[in-house]
Amino acid sequence: MGSAATAGLAFAAGVLVALASQQRQHEELRLRVTRMEHANSRQAMLAEQQRLQFYLLSKAMDDPDLAAVFSSADADSPTQRRQFLFANAMYTNHLLAYRLGVVNWDELHGHLRVICRNQVFREYWETTRPHRASLNDSSVEARVGRMTDSLIHDLEDADSEEWWVVGEPPDDEGQLG
């Protein structure tokens, strides 16, 4: 075989190695894009679900008959039921912001610290305690619920008027889900 043929075979082998490498890189990029699309799709579904939840909540807050269906929390009056519905909306808004990555764990702790100062929210939280009993302990909702319980406890026990420094976020943030 001549040197031209050897050079041609070497060139062809080099091209095949380069094409295989490019194909591998293309496949890795395709998988990365698919994962990102899946994550974006999940975030879009969470956001759409929250919009629907807010729509239903708004209807329930405007109509006491619908509020009785929407909320299973025991309320003493239609006014308290609307307050509980609004407390639920505030809480789920913060939970969704965390789940979508709009706020991090420490920021979520700060936002919850603010709403946990409110007596109506605390009454709502206590009234709905049985609703959270069936949550999977490792779920995001259960972990955020435990953080909220801890914040309420810390705020009630605080000797300081400086409520904005009460409590520390738990370290067990875990995965978003």
Coordinates of C-alpha atoms in Angstrom, one line a residue:
M1 CA 0.0 0.0 0.0
G2 CA 1.3 3.4 -0.9
S3 CA 1.8 6.3 1.4
A4 CA -1.1 8.1 -0.2
A5 CA -3.4 5.2 0.7
T6 CA -2.1 5.0 4.3
A7 CA -2.6 8.8 4.6
G8 CA -6.1 8.4 3.3
L9 CA -6.9 5.7 5.7
A10 CA -5.4 7.7 8.6
F11 CA -7.5 10.7 7.5
A12 CA -10.7 8.6 7.3
A13 CA -10.0 7.1 10.7
G14 CA -9.5 10.6 12.2
V15 CA -12.7 11.8 10.6
L16 CA -14.6 8.8 12.0
V17 CA -13.2 9.5 15.5
A18 CA -14.1 13.1 15.2
L19 CA -17.6 12.3 14.0
A20 CA -18.1 9.8 16.9
S21 CA -17.0 12.4 19.4
Q22 CA -19.3 15.0 17.9
Q23 CA -22.2 12.5 18.0
R24 CA -21.5 11.8 21.7
Q25 CA -21.4 15.6 22.4
H26 CA -24.6 16.1 20.4
E27 CA -26.3 13.3 22.4
E28 CA -25.2 14.8 25.7
L29 CA -26.5 18.2 24.7
R30 CA -29.8 16.7 23.6
L31 CA -30.2 14.9 27.0
R32 CA -29.3 18.2 28.8
V33 CA -31.9 20.1 26.8
T34 CA -34.5 17.4 27.4
R35 CA -33.9 17.6 31.2
M36 CA -34.2 21.4 31.1
E37 CA -37.4 21.2 29.1
H38 CA -38.8 18.7 31.6
A39 CA -37.9 21.0 34.5
N40 CA -39.3 24.0 32.8
S41 CA -42.5 22.0 32.0
R42 CA -42.8 21.1 35.7
Q43 CA -42.4 24.7 36.7
A44 CA -45.0 25.8 34.1
M45 CA -47.4 23.2 35.4
L46 CA -46.9 24.3 39.0
A47 CA -47.4 27.9 38.1
E48 CA -50.6 27.0 36.1
Q49 CA -51.9 25.0 39.0
Q50 CA -51.3 28.0 41.3
R51 CA -53.2 30.3 38.9
L52 CA -56.1 27.9 39.0
Q53 CA -55.9 27.6 42.8
F54 CA -55.9 31.4 43.1
Y55 CA -58.9 31.6 40.7
L56 CA -60.9 29.1 42.8
L57 CA -59.8 30.8 46.0
S58 CA -60.9 34.2 44.7
K59 CA -64.3 32.8 43.8
A60 CA -64.6 31.2 47.3
M61 CA -63.6 34.5 49.0
D62 CA -66.3 36.3 47.1
D63 CA -69.1 33.8 47.8
P64 CA -69.6 32.3 51.3
D65 CA -71.5 29.4 49.8
L66 CA -68.4 28.5 47.7
A67 CA -66.1 29.2 50.6
A68 CA -67.9 26.5 52.6
V69 CA -67.0 24.0 49.9
F70 CA -63.5 25.2 49.2
S71 CA -62.3 25.2 52.8
S72 CA -62.7 22.4 55.3
A73 CA -61.1 24.4 58.1
D74 CA -63.5 25.0 61.0
A75 CA -64.1 28.7 61.1
D76 CA -66.3 30.6 63.5
S77 CA -67.8 33.0 61.0
P78 CA -67.9 33.7 57.2
T79 CA -65.3 36.5 57.9
Q80 CA -62.9 34.1 59.6
R81 CA -63.4 31.6 56.8
R82 CA -62.4 34.3 54.3
Q83 CA -59.4 35.2 56.5
F84 CA -58.4 31.5 56.6
L85 CA -58.7 31.2 52.8
F86 CA -56.5 34.3 52.4
A87 CA -54.0 32.9 54.9
N88 CA -53.9 29.7 52.9
A89 CA -53.3 31.8 49.7
M90 CA -50.4 33.6 51.3
Y91 CA -48.8 30.4 52.5
T92 CA -49.2 28.5 49.3
N93 CA -47.8 31.5 47.4
H94 CA -44.6 31.4 49.4
L95 CA -44.4 27.6 49.1
L96 CA -44.8 27.9 45.3
A97 CA -42.2 30.7 45.1
Y98 CA -39.7 28.3 46.8
R99 CA -40.7 25.3 44.7
L100 CA -40.2 27.4 41.5
G101 CA -36.8 28.6 42.7
V102 CA -37.9 32.3 43.0
V103 CA -36.8 32.3 46.6
N104 CA -34.2 30.1 48.4
W105 CA -34.7 28.3 51.7
D106 CA -33.4 31.1 53.8
E107 CA -35.6 33.7 52.0
L108 CA -38.6 31.4 52.4
H109 CA -37.8 31.3 56.1
G110 CA -37.8 35.1 56.2
H111 CA -41.1 35.4 54.3
L112 CA -42.8 32.8 56.6
R113 CA -41.4 34.6 59.7
V114 CA -43.4 37.7 58.6
I115 CA -46.8 35.9 58.1
C116 CA -46.3 33.8 61.2
R117 CA -46.4 37.0 63.3
N118 CA -50.0 37.4 62.3
Q119 CA -52.6 36.0 64.8
V120 CA -55.1 35.1 62.1
F121 CA -52.5 33.2 60.3
R122 CA -51.6 31.4 63.5
E123 CA -55.2 30.5 64.1
Y124 CA -55.5 29.2 60.5
W125 CA -52.3 27.2 60.9
E126 CA -53.5 25.5 64.1
T127 CA -56.9 24.8 62.7
T128 CA -55.4 23.2 59.6
R129 CA -52.9 21.1 61.5
P130 CA -54.8 17.8 60.9
H131 CA -54.7 18.6 57.1
R132 CA -50.9 18.3 57.2
A133 CA -50.8 15.1 59.2
S134 CA -51.0 12.9 56.0
L135 CA -48.1 14.6 54.2
N136 CA -45.1 12.5 53.4
D137 CA -42.4 13.5 56.0
S138 CA -39.8 14.0 53.3
S139 CA -42.0 16.1 51.0
V140 CA -41.3 19.8 50.4
E141 CA -44.7 20.7 51.9
A142 CA -44.0 18.7 55.1
R143 CA -40.5 20.3 55.5
V144 CA -41.9 23.8 55.0
G145 CA -44.7 22.9 57.4
R146 CA -42.2 21.9 60.1
M147 CA -40.3 25.1 59.5
T148 CA -43.5 27.1 59.9
D149 CA -44.3 25.2 63.1
S150 CA -40.9 26.0 64.4
L151 CA -41.2 29.7 63.5
I152 CA -44.5 30.0 65.3
H153 CA -43.0 28.3 68.4
D154 CA -39.9 30.5 68.3
L155 CA -42.0 33.7 67.9
E156 CA -44.2 32.8 70.8
D157 CA -41.2 32.1 73.0
A158 CA -39.2 35.1 71.9
D159 CA -38.4 37.7 74.6
S160 CA -37.3 40.2 72.0
E161 CA -39.4 42.7 70.2
E162 CA -37.0 42.2 67.3
W163 CA -39.1 39.5 65.6
W164 CA -37.1 39.7 62.4
V165 CA -34.2 37.9 64.0
V166 CA -36.2 35.1 65.6
G167 CA -35.6 31.6 64.5
E168 CA -33.1 30.0 62.2
P169 CA -34.0 28.0 59.1
P170 CA -33.6 24.3 59.6
D171 CA -30.6 22.7 57.8
D172 CA -32.7 19.9 56.2
E173 CA -33.7 21.8 53.1
G174 CA -33.4 18.7 50.9
Q175 CA -34.5 18.7 47.3
L176 CA -37.2 20.8 45.7
G177 CA -40.0 18.7 44.5

